[in-house]
Amino acid sequence: YQRRVRGRMSLRKQVFGLTSRFRIPEQGMREFESLSRGSCFLVRPQQKSLSVRFHVVAPGHVTHPFKFPTIYPDSAFPWLKFVTSTHVRNAMQIRKSSGETEEEFSLRGKVFLHPQLDLSVLHLTTNEEDRLLSILEHLPLVSLLEGTSPHKDTNLVGHIFQPHTNGDLLLPKTVRGQVVEFEAGKKLFPQSTAERIFIASEEPTEEGMCGGPALLQQSDNSDGSPILHALGLIEAKIQPKAKELQKEFPNLTVCLSAKEISNFLKVVEKSLAAEQIISDWR
């Protein structure tokens, strides 16, 4: 892979597509078939001694749809009860503006799924890390920004589904919005026990954007590489129950906060470090 994608990346190049595929040999399946799709982004590990160079932060319902019956009810997906983690492969893609896959990267079989939240952390194999670095001149690494103030301009960056005769496309999509006041956010999602960020946007977010980052406006390093500050991970668009809030926030997106993501990444890195010690000892 000598070719490199040069020049400054637009916001639509700062997030990756995510596809899970499954095959159940005991059910007679010979080929892998599409399971779920969404968006994901890269975060650099805090521990520099780890063998992995990037975390792939993603929505859990894409990597483990069989763990999310509220999103994939048995009545609509009766076959999903036969799927387990051993049947699933995940891949990360660079998508063209047309939605087609430009490059695809295999992800390791082990996936870290948050026990309560719609959050997964995956990793590229070493060879795929090297290939990704050879293709992109500036790697779009996201910095998790814990805490924010209301009215901050934000870009919700992900993909949207587009059916196509040659296979399903994932079109890059950016929706602009602003952070909602915290007190209003508590009224919007009172049952939440996790820290979340609420974004009021100019247009609704769509299916497929889940897993993408909520980014503050972009700045660049001295070498031209983008500095991407994320407030959180896109979970879903929601509609407030209160009519007055529906009028005030016609297009509202809930995001899992950067703090929650950071806390889980610490757990993941402890596990990776322990595995590395055992591997080195052997």
C-alpha positions as YAML, in Angstrom:
chain: A
units: angstrom
residues:
- id: 1
  name: TYR
  ca: [0.00, 0.00, 0.00]
- id: 2
  name: GLN
  ca: [2.11, 2.84, -1.33]
- id: 3
  name: ARG
  ca: [-0.84, 5.13, -1.99]
- id: 4
  name: ARG
  ca: [-1.64, 7.64, 0.73]
- id: 5
  name: VAL
  ca: [-4.77, 9.74, 1.20]
- id: 6
  name: ARG
  ca: [-3.16, 13.20, 1.19]
- id: 7
  name: GLY
  ca: [-4.35, 16.65, 2.11]
- id: 8
  name: ARG
  ca: [-6.39, 17.84, 5.04]
- id: 9
  name: MET
  ca: [-9.26, 15.50, 5.88]
- id: 10
  name: SER
  ca: [-12.75, 16.91, 6.05]
- id: 11
  name: LEU
  ca: [-14.99, 16.17, 9.04]
- id: 12
  name: ARG
  ca: [-16.40, 13.27, 7.04]
- id: 13
  name: LYS
  ca: [-12.96, 11.62, 6.98]
- id: 14
  name: GLN
  ca: [-12.57, 11.72, 10.75]
- id: 15
  name: VAL
  ca: [-14.76, 8.74, 11.53]
- id: 16
  name: PHE
  ca: [-14.71, 5.16, 10.30]
- id: 17
  name: GLY
  ca: [-17.43, 2.77, 9.25]
- id: 18
  name: LEU
  ca: [-18.00, -0.37, 11.32]
- id: 19
  name: THR
  ca: [-19.50, -3.62, 10.05]
- id: 20
  name: SER
  ca: [-20.16, -6.83, 11.95]
- id: 21
  name: ARG
  ca: [-20.66, -10.06, 10.00]
- id: 22
  name: PHE
  ca: [-21.70, -13.51, 11.21]
- id: 23
  name: ARG
  ca: [-21.56, -17.14, 10.18]
- id: 24
  name: ILE
  ca: [-23.13, -20.03, 12.08]
- id: 25
  name: PRO
  ca: [-21.60, -23.26, 10.70]
- id: 26
  name: GLU
  ca: [-23.89, -25.43, 12.83]
- id: 27
  name: GLN
  ca: [-26.85, -23.77, 11.07]
- id: 28
  name: GLY
  ca: [-25.38, -24.63, 7.67]
- id: 29
  name: MET
  ca: [-24.01, -21.15, 6.86]
- id: 30
  name: ARG
  ca: [-20.96, -21.26, 4.60]
- id: 31
  name: GLU
  ca: [-20.34, -17.56, 4.07]
- id: 32
  name: PHE
  ca: [-20.26, -14.59, 6.42]
- id: 33
  name: GLU
  ca: [-23.30, -12.33, 6.13]
- id: 34
  name: SER
  ca: [-23.95, -8.77, 7.31]
- id: 35
  name: LEU
  ca: [-25.09, -8.54, 10.93]
- id: 36
  name: SER
  ca: [-25.06, -4.84, 11.81]
- id: 37
  name: ARG
  ca: [-23.39, -1.57, 10.84]
- id: 38
  name: GLY
  ca: [-22.56, 1.79, 12.33]
- id: 39
  name: SER
  ca: [-19.66, 4.14, 12.99]
- id: 40
  name: CYS
  ca: [-16.52, 4.11, 15.15]
- id: 41
  name: PHE
  ca: [-13.50, 6.27, 15.96]
- id: 42
  name: LEU
  ca: [-9.91, 5.93, 17.17]
- id: 43
  name: VAL
  ca: [-8.46, 6.88, 20.55]
- id: 44
  name: ARG
  ca: [-4.80, 6.58, 21.55]
- id: 45
  name: PRO
  ca: [-4.16, 4.45, 24.69]
- id: 46
  name: GLN
  ca: [-3.07, 6.24, 27.84]
- id: 47
  name: GLN
  ca: [-0.56, 3.47, 28.64]
- id: 48
  name: LYS
  ca: [2.28, 3.73, 26.14]
- id: 49
  name: SER
  ca: [3.62, 0.28, 26.96]
- id: 50
  name: LEU
  ca: [0.63, -1.55, 25.49]
- id: 51
  name: SER
  ca: [1.07, -3.66, 22.37]
- id: 52
  name: VAL
  ca: [-1.91, -1.94, 20.68]
- id: 53
  name: ARG
  ca: [-1.49, 1.55, 19.23]
- id: 54
  name: PHE
  ca: [-5.16, 2.52, 19.00]
- id: 55
  name: HIS
  ca: [-8.49, 1.78, 20.64]
- id: 56
  name: VAL
  ca: [-11.44, 1.47, 18.27]
- id: 57
  name: VAL
  ca: [-14.41, 2.93, 20.17]
- id: 58
  name: ALA
  ca: [-17.75, 1.62, 18.89]
- id: 59
  name: PRO
  ca: [-21.41, 0.99, 19.76]
- id: 60
  name: GLY
  ca: [-22.03, -2.30, 21.54]
- id: 61
  name: HIS
  ca: [-25.25, -2.99, 19.65]
- id: 62
  name: VAL
  ca: [-23.25, -3.28, 16.41]
- id: 63
  name: THR
  ca: [-20.65, -5.74, 17.72]
- id: 64
  name: HIS
  ca: [-23.12, -7.61, 19.98]
- id: 65
  name: PRO
  ca: [-26.67, -7.09, 18.65]
- id: 66
  name: PHE
  ca: [-27.78, -10.27, 20.44]
- id: 67
  name: LYS
  ca: [-27.09, -8.48, 23.75]
- id: 68
  name: PHE
  ca: [-29.54, -5.63, 22.97]
- id: 69
  name: PRO
  ca: [-33.09, -7.03, 22.78]
- id: 70
  name: THR
  ca: [-34.63, -3.58, 23.08]
- id: 71
  name: ILE
  ca: [-32.97, -2.62, 19.77]
- id: 72
  name: TYR
  ca: [-33.25, -6.05, 18.16]
- id: 73
  name: PRO
  ca: [-36.44, -7.64, 19.59]
- id: 74
  name: ASP
  ca: [-36.90, -11.38, 19.26]
- id: 75
  name: SER
  ca: [-40.20, -10.84, 17.44]
- id: 76
  name: ALA
  ca: [-38.37, -9.12, 14.56]
- id: 77
  name: PHE
  ca: [-35.05, -11.02, 14.77]
- id: 78
  name: PRO
  ca: [-35.89, -14.58, 15.96]
- id: 79
  name: TRP
  ca: [-32.70, -15.98, 14.37]
- id: 80
  name: LEU
  ca: [-30.49, -13.68, 16.47]
- id: 81
  name: LYS
  ca: [-30.78, -15.96, 19.50]
- id: 82
  name: PHE
  ca: [-28.55, -18.46, 17.68]
- id: 83
  name: VAL
  ca: [-25.72, -15.91, 17.28]
- id: 84
  name: THR
  ca: [-22.87, -15.68, 19.80]
- id: 85
  name: SER
  ca: [-19.59, -13.79, 19.88]
- id: 86
  name: THR
  ca: [-17.78, -16.79, 18.39]
- id: 87
  name: HIS
  ca: [-19.84, -16.41, 15.20]
- id: 88
  name: VAL
  ca: [-19.02, -12.73, 14.65]
- id: 89
  name: ARG
  ca: [-16.24, -10.89, 12.84]
- id: 90
  name: ASN
  ca: [-15.89, -7.11, 12.95]
- id: 91
  name: ALA
  ca: [-14.26, -4.80, 10.42]
- id: 92
  name: MET
  ca: [-13.49, -1.08, 10.23]
- id: 93
  name: GLN
  ca: [-13.72, 0.82, 6.97]
- id: 94
  name: ILE
  ca: [-12.69, 4.05, 5.32]
- id: 95
  name: ARG
  ca: [-15.76, 5.02, 3.34]
- id: 96
  name: LYS
  ca: [-15.85, 7.14, 0.19]
- id: 97
  name: SER
  ca: [-18.21, 10.12, -0.01]
- id: 98
  name: SER
  ca: [-20.40, 7.87, -2.18]
- id: 99
  name: GLY
  ca: [-20.70, 5.41, 0.72]
- id: 100
  name: GLU
  ca: [-18.65, 2.65, -0.86]
- id: 101
  name: THR
  ca: [-15.79, 1.01, 1.02]
- id: 102
  name: GLU
  ca: [-12.40, 2.43, 0.05]
- id: 103
  name: GLU
  ca: [-10.38, 0.35, 2.52]
- id: 104
  name: GLU
  ca: [-11.38, -2.30, 5.07]
- id: 105
  name: PHE
  ca: [-9.41, -3.36, 8.14]
- id: 106
  name: SER
  ca: [-9.90, -6.56, 10.11]
- id: 107
  name: LEU
  ca: [-10.37, -6.19, 13.86]
- id: 108
  name: ARG
  ca: [-9.18, -8.63, 16.48]
- id: 109
  name: GLY
  ca: [-11.57, -11.31, 17.65]
- id: 110
  name: LYS
  ca: [-11.58, -10.17, 21.26]
- id: 111
  name: VAL
  ca: [-14.08, -7.37, 21.89]
- id: 112
  name: PHE
  ca: [-14.47, -5.51, 25.19]
- id: 113
  name: LEU
  ca: [-18.20, -4.92, 25.77]
- id: 114
  name: HIS
  ca: [-19.31, -2.60, 28.57]
- id: 115
  name: PRO
  ca: [-21.52, -4.56, 31.01]
- id: 116
  name: GLN
  ca: [-24.23, -1.87, 31.18]
- id: 117
  name: LEU
  ca: [-23.71, 0.66, 28.38]
- id: 118
  name: ASP
  ca: [-23.97, 0.55, 24.59]
- id: 119
  name: LEU
  ca: [-20.20, 0.68, 24.24]
- id: 120
  name: SER
  ca: [-17.55, -1.64, 22.80]
- id: 121
  name: VAL
  ca: [-13.79, -1.31, 22.43]
- id: 122
  name: LEU
  ca: [-11.97, -3.20, 19.69]
- id: 123
  name: HIS
  ca: [-8.44, -3.28, 18.28]
- id: 124
  name: LEU
  ca: [-6.73, -3.67, 14.95]
- id: 125
  name: THR
  ca: [-4.21, -6.44, 14.44]
- id: 126
  name: THR
  ca: [-0.59, -5.26, 14.28]
- id: 127
  name: ASN
  ca: [-0.49, -5.77, 10.51]
- id: 128
  name: GLU
  ca: [-3.68, -3.78, 10.06]
- id: 129
  name: GLU
  ca: [-2.34, -0.97, 12.25]
- id: 130
  name: ASP
  ca: [0.69, -0.76, 9.98]
- id: 131
  name: ARG
  ca: [-1.49, -0.78, 6.87]
- id: 132
  name: LEU
  ca: [-3.73, 1.97, 8.22]
- id: 133
  name: LEU
  ca: [-0.70, 4.16, 8.97]
- id: 134
  name: SER
  ca: [0.64, 3.57, 5.46]
- id: 135
  name: ILE
  ca: [-2.62, 4.72, 3.89]
- id: 136
  name: LEU
  ca: [-3.54, 7.82, 5.92]
- id: 137
  name: GLU
  ca: [-1.11, 10.72, 6.11]
- id: 138
  name: HIS
  ca: [-2.79, 12.12, 9.23]
- id: 139
  name: LEU
  ca: [-4.48, 9.59, 11.46]
- id: 140
  name: PRO
  ca: [-7.77, 10.96, 12.88]
- id: 141
  name: LEU
  ca: [-7.13, 10.23, 16.56]
- id: 142
  name: VAL
  ca: [-9.83, 11.52, 18.88]
- id: 143
  name: SER
  ca: [-9.06, 13.15, 22.24]
- id: 144
  name: LEU
  ca: [-11.79, 12.56, 24.83]
- id: 145
  name: LEU
  ca: [-12.78, 15.86, 26.42]
- id: 146
  name: GLU
  ca: [-14.31, 15.32, 29.85]
- id: 147
  name: GLY
  ca: [-16.78, 18.00, 30.91]
- id: 148
  name: THR
  ca: [-18.28, 20.72, 28.75]
- id: 149
  name: SER
  ca: [-20.31, 23.91, 28.92]
- id: 150
  name: PRO
  ca: [-23.66, 24.43, 27.21]
- id: 151
  name: HIS
  ca: [-24.11, 26.07, 23.81]
- id: 152
  name: LYS
  ca: [-20.81, 24.71, 22.51]
- id: 153
  name: ASP
  ca: [-20.95, 24.22, 18.75]
- id: 154
  name: THR
  ca: [-20.67, 20.52, 18.03]
- id: 155
  name: ASN
  ca: [-20.40, 18.26, 14.99]
- id: 156
  name: LEU
  ca: [-22.09, 14.87, 15.19]
- id: 157
  name: VAL
  ca: [-20.05, 12.77, 12.76]
- id: 158
  name: GLY
  ca: [-20.96, 9.31, 11.50]
- id: 159
  name: HIS
  ca: [-22.58, 7.47, 8.61]
- id: 160
  name: ILE
  ca: [-26.09, 6.88, 7.31]
- id: 161
  name: PHE
  ca: [-27.48, 3.76, 5.68]
- id: 162
  name: GLN
  ca: [-28.10, 3.78, 1.96]
- id: 163
  name: PRO
  ca: [-29.49, 0.60, 0.33]
- id: 164
  name: HIS
  ca: [-27.75, -0.20, -2.93]
- id: 165
  name: THR
  ca: [-28.10, -2.90, -5.56]
- id: 166
  name: ASN
  ca: [-24.45, -3.94, -5.09]
- id: 167
  name: GLY
  ca: [-24.65, -4.04, -1.31]
- id: 168
  name: ASP
  ca: [-25.51, -1.60, 1.47]
- id: 169
  name: LEU
  ca: [-23.64, 1.68, 1.51]
- id: 170
  name: LEU
  ca: [-22.58, 3.79, 4.49]
- id: 171
  name: LEU
  ca: [-22.57, 7.46, 3.50]
- id: 172
  name: PRO
  ca: [-20.43, 9.80, 5.65]
- id: 173
  name: LYS
  ca: [-22.65, 12.33, 7.41]
- id: 174
  name: THR
  ca: [-22.10, 15.37, 9.64]
- id: 175
  name: VAL
  ca: [-24.89, 17.03, 11.64]
- id: 176
  name: ARG
  ca: [-24.20, 20.35, 13.34]
- id: 177
  name: GLY
  ca: [-25.64, 21.16, 16.75]
- id: 178
  name: GLN
  ca: [-25.14, 22.64, 20.20]
- id: 179
  name: VAL
  ca: [-24.77, 21.19, 23.69]
- id: 180
  name: VAL
  ca: [-27.97, 21.43, 25.75]
- id: 181
  name: GLU
  ca: [-28.06, 22.84, 29.29]
- id: 182
  name: PHE
  ca: [-27.39, 20.16, 31.91]
- id: 183
  name: GLU
  ca: [-30.63, 20.75, 33.82]
- id: 184
  name: ALA
  ca: [-32.63, 20.36, 30.63]
- id: 185
  name: GLY
  ca: [-30.67, 17.20, 29.89]
- id: 186
  name: LYS
  ca: [-31.70, 15.64, 33.20]
- id: 187
  name: LYS
  ca: [-35.36, 16.25, 32.33]
- id: 188
  name: LEU
  ca: [-34.82, 14.72, 28.91]
- id: 189
  name: PHE
  ca: [-33.32, 11.46, 30.17]
- id: 190
  name: PRO
  ca: [-34.16, 11.20, 33.90]
- id: 191
  name: GLN
  ca: [-33.78, 7.39, 34.03]
- id: 192
  name: SER
  ca: [-30.11, 7.56, 33.02]
- id: 193
  name: THR
  ca: [-27.54, 6.42, 35.57]
- id: 194
  name: ALA
  ca: [-24.61, 7.07, 33.21]
- id: 195
  name: GLU
  ca: [-23.26, 10.50, 32.36]
- id: 196
  name: ARG
  ca: [-24.60, 11.69, 29.03]
- id: 197
  name: ILE
  ca: [-24.39, 14.74, 26.79]
- id: 198
  name: PHE
  ca: [-27.38, 16.08, 24.86]
- id: 199
  name: ILE
  ca: [-27.01, 17.79, 21.51]
- id: 200
  name: ALA
  ca: [-29.75, 19.89, 19.87]
- id: 201
  name: SER
  ca: [-29.08, 19.82, 16.13]
- id: 202
  name: GLU
  ca: [-30.21, 21.57, 12.97]
- id: 203
  name: GLU
  ca: [-31.38, 18.27, 11.48]
- id: 204
  name: PRO
  ca: [-32.05, 14.83, 12.97]
- id: 205
  name: THR
  ca: [-29.31, 12.26, 13.28]
- id: 206
  name: GLU
  ca: [-30.01, 9.04, 11.41]
- id: 207
  name: GLU
  ca: [-29.53, 5.32, 11.85]
- id: 208
  name: GLY
  ca: [-25.90, 4.43, 11.21]
- id: 209
  name: MET
  ca: [-24.49, 7.49, 12.95]
- id: 210
  name: CYS
  ca: [-24.43, 5.59, 16.26]
- id: 211
  name: GLY
  ca: [-20.85, 5.14, 17.41]
- id: 212
  name: GLY
  ca: [-19.57, 8.31, 15.78]
- id: 213
  name: PRO
  ca: [-18.06, 11.09, 17.93]
- id: 214
  name: ALA
  ca: [-19.62, 14.37, 18.99]
- id: 215
  name: LEU
  ca: [-16.74, 16.68, 18.04]
- id: 216
  name: LEU
  ca: [-16.01, 20.25, 18.98]
- id: 217
  name: GLN
  ca: [-14.91, 22.51, 16.14]
- id: 218
  name: GLN
  ca: [-11.65, 21.35, 14.61]
- id: 219
  name: SER
  ca: [-8.18, 22.77, 15.07]
- id: 220
  name: ASP
  ca: [-4.85, 21.51, 13.69]
- id: 221
  name: ASN
  ca: [-1.43, 20.61, 15.00]
- id: 222
  name: SER
  ca: [1.61, 22.36, 13.55]
- id: 223
  name: ASP
  ca: [2.14, 19.46, 11.11]
- id: 224
  name: GLY
  ca: [-1.35, 19.86, 9.72]
- id: 225
  name: SER
  ca: [-2.85, 16.85, 11.48]
- id: 226
  name: PRO
  ca: [-6.30, 17.47, 12.96]
- id: 227
  name: ILE
  ca: [-6.94, 17.87, 16.70]
- id: 228
  name: LEU
  ca: [-10.25, 16.17, 17.38]
- id: 229
  name: HIS
  ca: [-11.87, 16.84, 20.74]
- id: 230
  name: ALA
  ca: [-14.88, 14.59, 21.42]
- id: 231
  name: LEU
  ca: [-17.53, 15.22, 24.03]
- id: 232
  name: GLY
  ca: [-18.85, 11.71, 23.66]
- id: 233
  name: LEU
  ca: [-20.18, 8.91, 21.46]
- id: 234
  name: ILE
  ca: [-23.47, 9.18, 19.55]
- id: 235
  name: GLU
  ca: [-26.03, 6.79, 21.08]
- id: 236
  name: ALA
  ca: [-29.38, 7.67, 19.52]
- id: 237
  name: LYS
  ca: [-31.80, 10.39, 18.57]
- id: 238
  name: ILE
  ca: [-34.51, 10.83, 21.19]
- id: 239
  name: GLN
  ca: [-37.86, 12.57, 21.49]
- id: 240
  name: PRO
  ca: [-38.67, 14.19, 24.83]
- id: 241
  name: LYS
  ca: [-41.97, 13.09, 26.38]
- id: 242
  name: ALA
  ca: [-42.86, 16.60, 27.49]
- id: 243
  name: LYS
  ca: [-44.50, 18.54, 24.64]
- id: 244
  name: GLU
  ca: [-42.83, 21.80, 25.62]
- id: 245
  name: LEU
  ca: [-39.41, 20.13, 25.33]
- id: 246
  name: GLN
  ca: [-40.41, 18.61, 21.97]
- id: 247
  name: LYS
  ca: [-40.99, 22.12, 20.66]
- id: 248
  name: GLU
  ca: [-37.76, 23.41, 22.14]
- id: 249
  name: PHE
  ca: [-35.68, 20.43, 20.95]
- id: 250
  name: PRO
  ca: [-37.22, 18.99, 17.75]
- id: 251
  name: ASN
  ca: [-33.93, 17.31, 16.81]
- id: 252
  name: LEU
  ca: [-32.16, 15.91, 19.84]
- id: 253
  name: THR
  ca: [-29.33, 13.38, 20.11]
- id: 254
  name: VAL
  ca: [-28.08, 11.69, 23.28]
- id: 255
  name: CYS
  ca: [-24.37, 10.89, 23.53]
- id: 256
  name: LEU
  ca: [-22.49, 8.75, 26.02]
- id: 257
  name: SER
  ca: [-20.08, 11.15, 27.69]
- id: 258
  name: ALA
  ca: [-16.31, 11.17, 27.19]
- id: 259
  name: LYS
  ca: [-15.95, 10.55, 30.94]
- id: 260
  name: GLU
  ca: [-17.83, 7.24, 30.72]
- id: 261
  name: ILE
  ca: [-15.77, 6.20, 27.70]
- id: 262
  name: SER
  ca: [-12.50, 7.14, 29.45]
- id: 263
  name: ASN
  ca: [-13.46, 5.16, 32.55]
- id: 264
  name: PHE
  ca: [-14.11, 2.05, 30.46]
- id: 265
  name: LEU
  ca: [-10.88, 2.50, 28.50]
- id: 266
  name: LYS
  ca: [-8.98, 2.40, 31.80]
- id: 267
  name: VAL
  ca: [-10.56, -1.00, 32.53]
- id: 268
  name: VAL
  ca: [-9.71, -2.21, 29.02]
- id: 269
  name: GLU
  ca: [-6.09, -1.09, 29.33]
- id: 270
  name: LYS
  ca: [-5.68, -2.86, 32.67]
- id: 271
  name: SER
  ca: [-6.91, -6.06, 31.04]
- id: 272
  name: LEU
  ca: [-4.60, -5.62, 28.04]
- id: 273
  name: ALA
  ca: [-1.62, -4.93, 30.32]
- id: 274
  name: ALA
  ca: [-2.35, -8.07, 32.36]
- id: 275
  name: GLU
  ca: [-2.62, -10.17, 29.19]
- id: 276
  name: GLN
  ca: [0.66, -8.71, 27.99]
- id: 277
  name: ILE
  ca: [2.45, -9.62, 31.23]
- id: 278
  name: ILE
  ca: [1.19, -13.20, 30.99]
- id: 279
  name: SER
  ca: [2.25, -13.40, 27.34]
- id: 280
  name: ASP
  ca: [5.72, -12.04, 28.12]
- id: 281
  name: TRP
  ca: [6.09, -14.44, 31.06]
- id: 282
  name: ARG
  ca: [5.31, -17.41, 28.82]
...
